[in-house]
Amino acid sequence: KMLDDGPQTGTVDVWSREHGRSACITIAGTVQRVLNDPECTTAIFSFRKSAADKFLDSIRKMFESDFMVWLFPDILETNPEKYPVWSLQGGVRVKRKNQIRRENTVEAFGLVEGAPIGGHFDHRIYDDIETDVMARNPDQLTQCYESLLMSRALGREGGTELIIGTYYSHCGVLVKLGEKKDIHGELMYQLRIFPATHDGTINGLPVF
């Protein structure tokens, strides 16, 4: 409910591990958006394409389920082979009226490895852009941060941008984004932190 009531773009959500952030926002949120608007396009970014592919694979499998196909036959195919594009490498494309637009319904990319060239997506989701291994490599942190800023050009006017993750470094990508300001001195993103305990302390009661 907090996510529904809050802004739908320009956010940095910092949640603890295993608190369902990817399941709720990246996977379920994308599926819901596509079923409401099959003409929309979404790009999912992670530190490497292989990490983003895992989110795309979960979305693809949800679209392939018999129950979902039964509910939305005007959007989903009974046989995946009938889709014009249906792979982890190229993305997935559901039934839609606009077949000329080159961006597929959902595609997966990497920031450090596998960054895209061209394209303009309605929605951009950044998930798992920072890891514990990357936190020990300042060069990779810098590369990931700079690639993310460059990837903002892959959006469209009026589109959305959601950044999701967990802190791994005091000088990591998420920290920098939460502090980044525009030319007017205003914060570019709204930082939303969901503590793992009721009071945010290590000895607090666990919450989910």
PDB file of C-alpha atoms in Angstrom:
ATOM      1  CA  LYS A   1       0.000   0.000   0.000  1.00  0.00           C
ATOM      2  CA  MET A   2       2.872   2.375   0.765  1.00  0.00           C
ATOM      3  CA  LEU A   3       4.235   1.894  -2.751  1.00  0.00           C
ATOM      4  CA  ASP A   4       0.776   2.393  -4.304  1.00  0.00           C
ATOM      5  CA  ASP A   5       0.248   5.645  -2.405  1.00  0.00           C
ATOM      6  CA  GLY A   6       3.727   6.982  -3.059  1.00  0.00           C
ATOM      7  CA  PRO A   7       5.418   8.285  -6.216  1.00  0.00           C
ATOM      8  CA  GLN A   8       5.607   5.882  -9.122  1.00  0.00           C
ATOM      9  CA  THR A   9       8.879   7.181 -10.520  1.00  0.00           C
ATOM     10  CA  GLY A  10      12.123   8.797  -9.401  1.00  0.00           C
ATOM     11  CA  THR A  11      12.513   6.611  -6.322  1.00  0.00           C
ATOM     12  CA  VAL A  12      15.344   4.703  -4.678  1.00  0.00           C
ATOM     13  CA  ASP A  13      13.920   1.870  -2.569  1.00  0.00           C
ATOM     14  CA  VAL A  14      16.396   0.379  -0.107  1.00  0.00           C
ATOM     15  CA  TRP A  15      15.032  -2.802   1.464  1.00  0.00           C
ATOM     16  CA  SER A  16      16.695  -5.581   3.419  1.00  0.00           C
ATOM     17  CA  ARG A  17      17.504  -8.850   1.729  1.00  0.00           C
ATOM     18  CA  GLU A  18      14.650 -11.369   1.382  1.00  0.00           C
ATOM     19  CA  HIS A  19      11.956  -8.766   2.008  1.00  0.00           C
ATOM     20  CA  GLY A  20      10.285  -9.227  -1.372  1.00  0.00           C
ATOM     21  CA  ARG A  21      11.355  -6.029  -3.081  1.00  0.00           C
ATOM     22  CA  SER A  22      12.161  -7.708  -6.404  1.00  0.00           C
ATOM     23  CA  ALA A  23       9.094  -9.948  -6.279  1.00  0.00           C
ATOM     24  CA  CYS A  24       6.787  -7.005  -5.560  1.00  0.00           C
ATOM     25  CA  ILE A  25       8.265  -4.239  -7.701  1.00  0.00           C
ATOM     26  CA  THR A  26      10.390  -5.747 -10.457  1.00  0.00           C
ATOM     27  CA  ILE A  27       8.440  -8.911 -11.235  1.00  0.00           C
ATOM     28  CA  ALA A  28       4.824  -8.490 -10.087  1.00  0.00           C
ATOM     29  CA  GLY A  29       4.817  -4.773 -10.840  1.00  0.00           C
ATOM     30  CA  THR A  30       6.018  -5.326 -14.401  1.00  0.00           C
ATOM     31  CA  VAL A  31       3.508  -8.120 -15.024  1.00  0.00           C
ATOM     32  CA  GLN A  32       0.658  -5.958 -13.732  1.00  0.00           C
ATOM     33  CA  ARG A  33       1.757  -3.014 -15.860  1.00  0.00           C
ATOM     34  CA  VAL A  34       1.928  -5.090 -19.049  1.00  0.00           C
ATOM     35  CA  LEU A  35      -1.473  -6.684 -18.486  1.00  0.00           C
ATOM     36  CA  ASN A  36      -2.984  -3.216 -17.994  1.00  0.00           C
ATOM     37  CA  ASP A  37      -1.141  -1.788 -20.995  1.00  0.00           C
ATOM     38  CA  PRO A  38       0.297  -4.360 -23.441  1.00  0.00           C
ATOM     39  CA  GLU A  39       1.650  -1.521 -25.604  1.00  0.00           C
ATOM     40  CA  CYS A  40       4.123  -0.395 -22.907  1.00  0.00           C
ATOM     41  CA  THR A  41       7.800  -1.340 -22.867  1.00  0.00           C
ATOM     42  CA  THR A  42      10.036  -2.019 -19.864  1.00  0.00           C
ATOM     43  CA  ALA A  43      13.806  -2.309 -19.513  1.00  0.00           C
ATOM     44  CA  ILE A  44      15.242  -4.109 -16.476  1.00  0.00           C
ATOM     45  CA  PHE A  45      18.834  -3.264 -15.564  1.00  0.00           C
ATOM     46  CA  SER A  46      21.164  -5.141 -13.209  1.00  0.00           C
ATOM     47  CA  PHE A  47      24.929  -4.996 -12.716  1.00  0.00           C
ATOM     48  CA  ARG A  48      25.274  -7.792 -15.290  1.00  0.00           C
ATOM     49  CA  LYS A  49      22.826  -8.987 -17.928  1.00  0.00           C
ATOM     50  CA  SER A  50      22.818 -12.481 -16.435  1.00  0.00           C
ATOM     51  CA  ALA A  51      21.376 -11.015 -13.224  1.00  0.00           C
ATOM     52  CA  ALA A  52      18.694  -9.072 -15.102  1.00  0.00           C
ATOM     53  CA  ASP A  53      17.854 -12.208 -17.092  1.00  0.00           C
ATOM     54  CA  LYS A  54      16.691 -13.884 -13.875  1.00  0.00           C
ATOM     55  CA  PHE A  55      13.992 -11.248 -13.432  1.00  0.00           C
ATOM     56  CA  LEU A  56      13.010 -11.519 -17.088  1.00  0.00           C
ATOM     57  CA  ASP A  57      12.817 -15.307 -16.811  1.00  0.00           C
ATOM     58  CA  SER A  58      10.412 -15.070 -13.863  1.00  0.00           C
ATOM     59  CA  ILE A  59       8.222 -12.627 -15.797  1.00  0.00           C
ATOM     60  CA  ARG A  60       8.323 -14.828 -18.887  1.00  0.00           C
ATOM     61  CA  LYS A  61       7.264 -17.900 -16.903  1.00  0.00           C
ATOM     62  CA  MET A  62       4.349 -16.001 -15.377  1.00  0.00           C
ATOM     63  CA  PHE A  63       3.194 -15.017 -18.858  1.00  0.00           C
ATOM     64  CA  GLU A  64       3.458 -18.675 -19.939  1.00  0.00           C
ATOM     65  CA  SER A  65       1.321 -20.066 -17.097  1.00  0.00           C
ATOM     66  CA  ASP A  66      -1.956 -21.641 -18.203  1.00  0.00           C
ATOM     67  CA  PHE A  67      -3.922 -19.610 -15.671  1.00  0.00           C
ATOM     68  CA  MET A  68      -2.543 -16.283 -16.928  1.00  0.00           C
ATOM     69  CA  VAL A  69      -3.126 -17.229 -20.565  1.00  0.00           C
ATOM     70  CA  TRP A  70      -6.695 -18.215 -19.696  1.00  0.00           C
ATOM     71  CA  LEU A  71      -7.289 -14.879 -17.980  1.00  0.00           C
ATOM     72  CA  PHE A  72      -5.690 -12.718 -20.695  1.00  0.00           C
ATOM     73  CA  PRO A  73      -6.017 -14.509 -24.070  1.00  0.00           C
ATOM     74  CA  ASP A  74      -6.018 -11.162 -25.907  1.00  0.00           C
ATOM     75  CA  ILE A  75      -2.528 -10.416 -24.563  1.00  0.00           C
ATOM     76  CA  LEU A  76      -0.850 -13.797 -23.999  1.00  0.00           C
ATOM     77  CA  GLU A  77      -0.345 -16.750 -26.349  1.00  0.00           C
ATOM     78  CA  THR A  78      -1.064 -20.388 -25.551  1.00  0.00           C
ATOM     79  CA  ASN A  79       2.113 -21.339 -27.440  1.00  0.00           C
ATOM     80  CA  PRO A  80       5.234 -19.239 -26.803  1.00  0.00           C
ATOM     81  CA  GLU A  81       6.570 -20.144 -30.255  1.00  0.00           C
ATOM     82  CA  LYS A  82       3.874 -17.915 -31.757  1.00  0.00           C
ATOM     83  CA  TYR A  83       5.358 -14.798 -30.165  1.00  0.00           C
ATOM     84  CA  PRO A  84       7.534 -12.677 -32.500  1.00  0.00           C
ATOM     85  CA  VAL A  85      10.160 -12.398 -29.727  1.00  0.00           C
ATOM     86  CA  TRP A  86      10.348 -14.696 -26.692  1.00  0.00           C
ATOM     87  CA  SER A  87      13.828 -15.231 -25.274  1.00  0.00           C
ATOM     88  CA  LEU A  88      16.138 -14.091 -22.513  1.00  0.00           C
ATOM     89  CA  GLN A  89      18.586 -12.722 -25.046  1.00  0.00           C
ATOM     90  CA  GLY A  90      16.135 -10.586 -27.005  1.00  0.00           C
ATOM     91  CA  GLY A  91      13.369 -10.071 -24.469  1.00  0.00           C
ATOM     92  CA  VAL A  92       9.671 -10.904 -24.675  1.00  0.00           C
ATOM     93  CA  ARG A  93       6.915  -9.312 -26.734  1.00  0.00           C
ATOM     94  CA  VAL A  94       3.245  -9.980 -25.963  1.00  0.00           C
ATOM     95  CA  LYS A  95       0.342  -9.408 -28.334  1.00  0.00           C
ATOM     96  CA  ARG A  96       0.170  -5.726 -29.115  1.00  0.00           C
ATOM     97  CA  LYS A  97      -1.073  -3.444 -31.861  1.00  0.00           C
ATOM     98  CA  ASN A  98       2.210  -1.644 -32.481  1.00  0.00           C
ATOM     99  CA  GLN A  99       4.483  -4.148 -34.218  1.00  0.00           C
ATOM    100  CA  ILE A 100       6.754  -1.473 -35.691  1.00  0.00           C
ATOM    101  CA  ARG A 101       8.223  -0.257 -32.428  1.00  0.00           C
ATOM    102  CA  ARG A 102      11.582  -1.967 -31.994  1.00  0.00           C
ATOM    103  CA  GLU A 103      11.564  -2.121 -28.189  1.00  0.00           C
ATOM    104  CA  ASN A 104      10.051  -5.351 -26.924  1.00  0.00           C
ATOM    105  CA  THR A 105       7.572  -5.576 -24.064  1.00  0.00           C
ATOM    106  CA  VAL A 106      10.249  -6.477 -21.500  1.00  0.00           C
ATOM    107  CA  GLU A 107      14.006  -6.625 -22.031  1.00  0.00           C
ATOM    108  CA  ALA A 108      16.948  -7.259 -19.691  1.00  0.00           C
ATOM    109  CA  PHE A 109      20.299  -5.481 -19.700  1.00  0.00           C
ATOM    110  CA  GLY A 110      23.490  -5.156 -17.681  1.00  0.00           C
ATOM    111  CA  LEU A 111      25.222  -1.958 -16.565  1.00  0.00           C
ATOM    112  CA  VAL A 112      28.755  -3.270 -16.065  1.00  0.00           C
ATOM    113  CA  GLU A 113      28.332  -5.960 -18.740  1.00  0.00           C
ATOM    114  CA  GLY A 114      25.659  -6.111 -21.441  1.00  0.00           C
ATOM    115  CA  ALA A 115      24.633  -2.446 -21.647  1.00  0.00           C
ATOM    116  CA  PRO A 116      22.194  -1.716 -24.503  1.00  0.00           C
ATOM    117  CA  ILE A 117      22.784   0.515 -27.493  1.00  0.00           C
ATOM    118  CA  GLY A 118      19.784   2.625 -28.466  1.00  0.00           C
ATOM    119  CA  GLY A 119      16.131   2.187 -27.657  1.00  0.00           C
ATOM    120  CA  HIS A 120      13.637   4.229 -25.651  1.00  0.00           C
ATOM    121  CA  PHE A 121      11.566   2.434 -23.025  1.00  0.00           C
ATOM    122  CA  ASP A 122       8.450   3.621 -21.217  1.00  0.00           C
ATOM    123  CA  HIS A 123       9.621   2.147 -17.931  1.00  0.00           C
ATOM    124  CA  ARG A 124      13.078   1.500 -16.502  1.00  0.00           C
ATOM    125  CA  ILE A 125      13.702  -0.647 -13.437  1.00  0.00           C
ATOM    126  CA  TYR A 126      17.128  -0.950 -11.810  1.00  0.00           C
ATOM    127  CA  ASP A 127      17.418  -3.976  -9.517  1.00  0.00           C
ATOM    128  CA  ASP A 128      20.512  -5.743  -8.180  1.00  0.00           C
ATOM    129  CA  ILE A 129      22.748  -3.013  -9.550  1.00  0.00           C
ATOM    130  CA  GLU A 130      25.113  -3.317  -6.576  1.00  0.00           C
ATOM    131  CA  THR A 131      26.590  -6.450  -4.971  1.00  0.00           C
ATOM    132  CA  ASP A 132      28.852  -7.262  -2.031  1.00  0.00           C
ATOM    133  CA  VAL A 133      31.645  -8.235  -4.446  1.00  0.00           C
ATOM    134  CA  MET A 134      31.273  -4.986  -6.357  1.00  0.00           C
ATOM    135  CA  ALA A 135      31.439  -3.031  -3.085  1.00  0.00           C
ATOM    136  CA  ARG A 136      35.066  -4.116  -2.761  1.00  0.00           C
ATOM    137  CA  ASN A 137      35.925  -2.850  -6.230  1.00  0.00           C
ATOM    138  CA  PRO A 138      35.805   0.990  -6.475  1.00  0.00           C
ATOM    139  CA  ASP A 139      36.310   0.907 -10.243  1.00  0.00           C
ATOM    140  CA  GLN A 140      33.249  -1.295 -10.776  1.00  0.00           C
ATOM    141  CA  LEU A 141      31.173   0.898  -8.465  1.00  0.00           C
ATOM    142  CA  THR A 142      32.140   3.955 -10.506  1.00  0.00           C
ATOM    143  CA  GLN A 143      31.485   2.191 -13.803  1.00  0.00           C
ATOM    144  CA  CYS A 144      28.071   0.988 -12.662  1.00  0.00           C
ATOM    145  CA  TYR A 145      27.100   4.441 -11.400  1.00  0.00           C
ATOM    146  CA  GLU A 146      28.184   6.186 -14.591  1.00  0.00           C
ATOM    147  CA  SER A 147      26.493   3.570 -16.783  1.00  0.00           C
ATOM    148  CA  LEU A 148      23.256   4.008 -14.861  1.00  0.00           C
ATOM    149  CA  LEU A 149      23.310   7.754 -15.404  1.00  0.00           C
ATOM    150  CA  MET A 150      23.953   7.227 -19.117  1.00  0.00           C
ATOM    151  CA  SER A 151      21.128   4.689 -19.353  1.00  0.00           C
ATOM    152  CA  ARG A 152      18.628   7.366 -18.338  1.00  0.00           C
ATOM    153  CA  ALA A 153      18.790   8.458 -21.985  1.00  0.00           C
ATOM    154  CA  LEU A 154      17.099   5.160 -22.860  1.00  0.00           C
ATOM    155  CA  GLY A 155      13.856   6.337 -21.296  1.00  0.00           C
ATOM    156  CA  ARG A 156      10.963   8.261 -22.820  1.00  0.00           C
ATOM    157  CA  GLU A 157       9.337  11.521 -21.817  1.00  0.00           C
ATOM    158  CA  GLY A 158       6.653  10.762 -19.277  1.00  0.00           C
ATOM    159  CA  GLY A 159       8.142   7.358 -18.490  1.00  0.00           C
ATOM    160  CA  THR A 160       9.060   5.938 -15.095  1.00  0.00           C
ATOM    161  CA  GLU A 161      12.312   5.096 -13.345  1.00  0.00           C
ATOM    162  CA  LEU A 162      12.527   2.858 -10.261  1.00  0.00           C
ATOM    163  CA  ILE A 163      15.758   1.934  -8.468  1.00  0.00           C
ATOM    164  CA  ILE A 164      15.723  -0.948  -5.990  1.00  0.00           C
ATOM    165  CA  GLY A 165      18.420  -2.541  -3.886  1.00  0.00           C
ATOM    166  CA  THR A 166      20.316  -3.036  -0.629  1.00  0.00           C
ATOM    167  CA  TYR A 167      23.249  -1.023   0.675  1.00  0.00           C
ATOM    168  CA  TYR A 168      26.632  -2.752   0.453  1.00  0.00           C
ATOM    169  CA  SER A 169      28.964   0.229   0.736  1.00  0.00           C
ATOM    170  CA  HIS A 170      28.964   3.702   2.285  1.00  0.00           C
ATOM    171  CA  CYS A 171      30.158   5.013  -1.072  1.00  0.00           C
ATOM    172  CA  GLY A 172      28.106   2.650  -3.218  1.00  0.00           C
ATOM    173  CA  VAL A 173      25.831   3.328  -6.166  1.00  0.00           C
ATOM    174  CA  LEU A 174      22.628   3.524  -4.108  1.00  0.00           C
ATOM    175  CA  VAL A 175      24.165   5.975  -1.633  1.00  0.00           C
ATOM    176  CA  LYS A 176      25.307   8.251  -4.461  1.00  0.00           C
ATOM    177  CA  LEU A 177      21.903   8.135  -6.144  1.00  0.00           C
ATOM    178  CA  GLY A 178      20.122   8.932  -2.892  1.00  0.00           C
ATOM    179  CA  GLU A 179      22.289  12.033  -2.514  1.00  0.00           C
ATOM    180  CA  LYS A 180      22.360  13.138  -6.162  1.00  0.00           C
ATOM    181  CA  LYS A 181      20.945  16.610  -6.859  1.00  0.00           C
ATOM    182  CA  ASP A 182      19.771  18.303 -10.033  1.00  0.00           C
ATOM    183  CA  ILE A 183      20.968  21.644 -11.409  1.00  0.00           C
ATOM    184  CA  HIS A 184      18.597  23.433  -9.030  1.00  0.00           C
ATOM    185  CA  GLY A 185      20.070  21.767  -5.965  1.00  0.00           C
ATOM    186  CA  GLU A 186      17.039  19.499  -5.425  1.00  0.00           C
ATOM    187  CA  LEU A 187      17.381  15.782  -4.777  1.00  0.00           C
ATOM    188  CA  MET A 188      16.780  13.859  -7.999  1.00  0.00           C
ATOM    189  CA  TYR A 189      15.349  10.785  -6.277  1.00  0.00           C
ATOM    190  CA  GLN A 190      13.092  10.139  -3.335  1.00  0.00           C
ATOM    191  CA  LEU A 191      14.861   7.768  -0.969  1.00  0.00           C
ATOM    192  CA  ARG A 192      12.572   5.214   0.690  1.00  0.00           C
ATOM    193  CA  ILE A 193      14.246   3.005   3.298  1.00  0.00           C
ATOM    194  CA  PHE A 194      12.415  -0.002   4.732  1.00  0.00           C
ATOM    195  CA  PRO A 195      14.249  -1.209   7.888  1.00  0.00           C
ATOM    196  CA  ALA A 196      14.459  -4.915   8.688  1.00  0.00           C
ATOM    197  CA  THR A 197      13.493  -4.240  12.310  1.00  0.00           C
ATOM    198  CA  HIS A 198      10.694  -2.215  13.893  1.00  0.00           C
ATOM    199  CA  ASP A 199      13.046   0.558  15.057  1.00  0.00           C
ATOM    200  CA  GLY A 200      15.879   0.169  12.540  1.00  0.00           C
ATOM    201  CA  THR A 201      18.358  -1.158  15.108  1.00  0.00           C
ATOM    202  CA  ILE A 202      20.216  -4.472  15.015  1.00  0.00           C
ATOM    203  CA  ASN A 203      18.418  -5.657  18.152  1.00  0.00           C
ATOM    204  CA  GLY A 204      14.945  -4.520  17.095  1.00  0.00           C
ATOM    205  CA  LEU A 205      12.016  -6.827  16.412  1.00  0.00           C
ATOM    206  CA  PRO A 206      12.184  -8.274  12.872  1.00  0.00           C
ATOM    207  CA  VAL A 207       9.533  -7.105  10.419  1.00  0.00           C
ATOM    208  CA  PHE A 208       8.564  -8.291   6.967  1.00  0.00           C
TER     209      PHE A 208
END
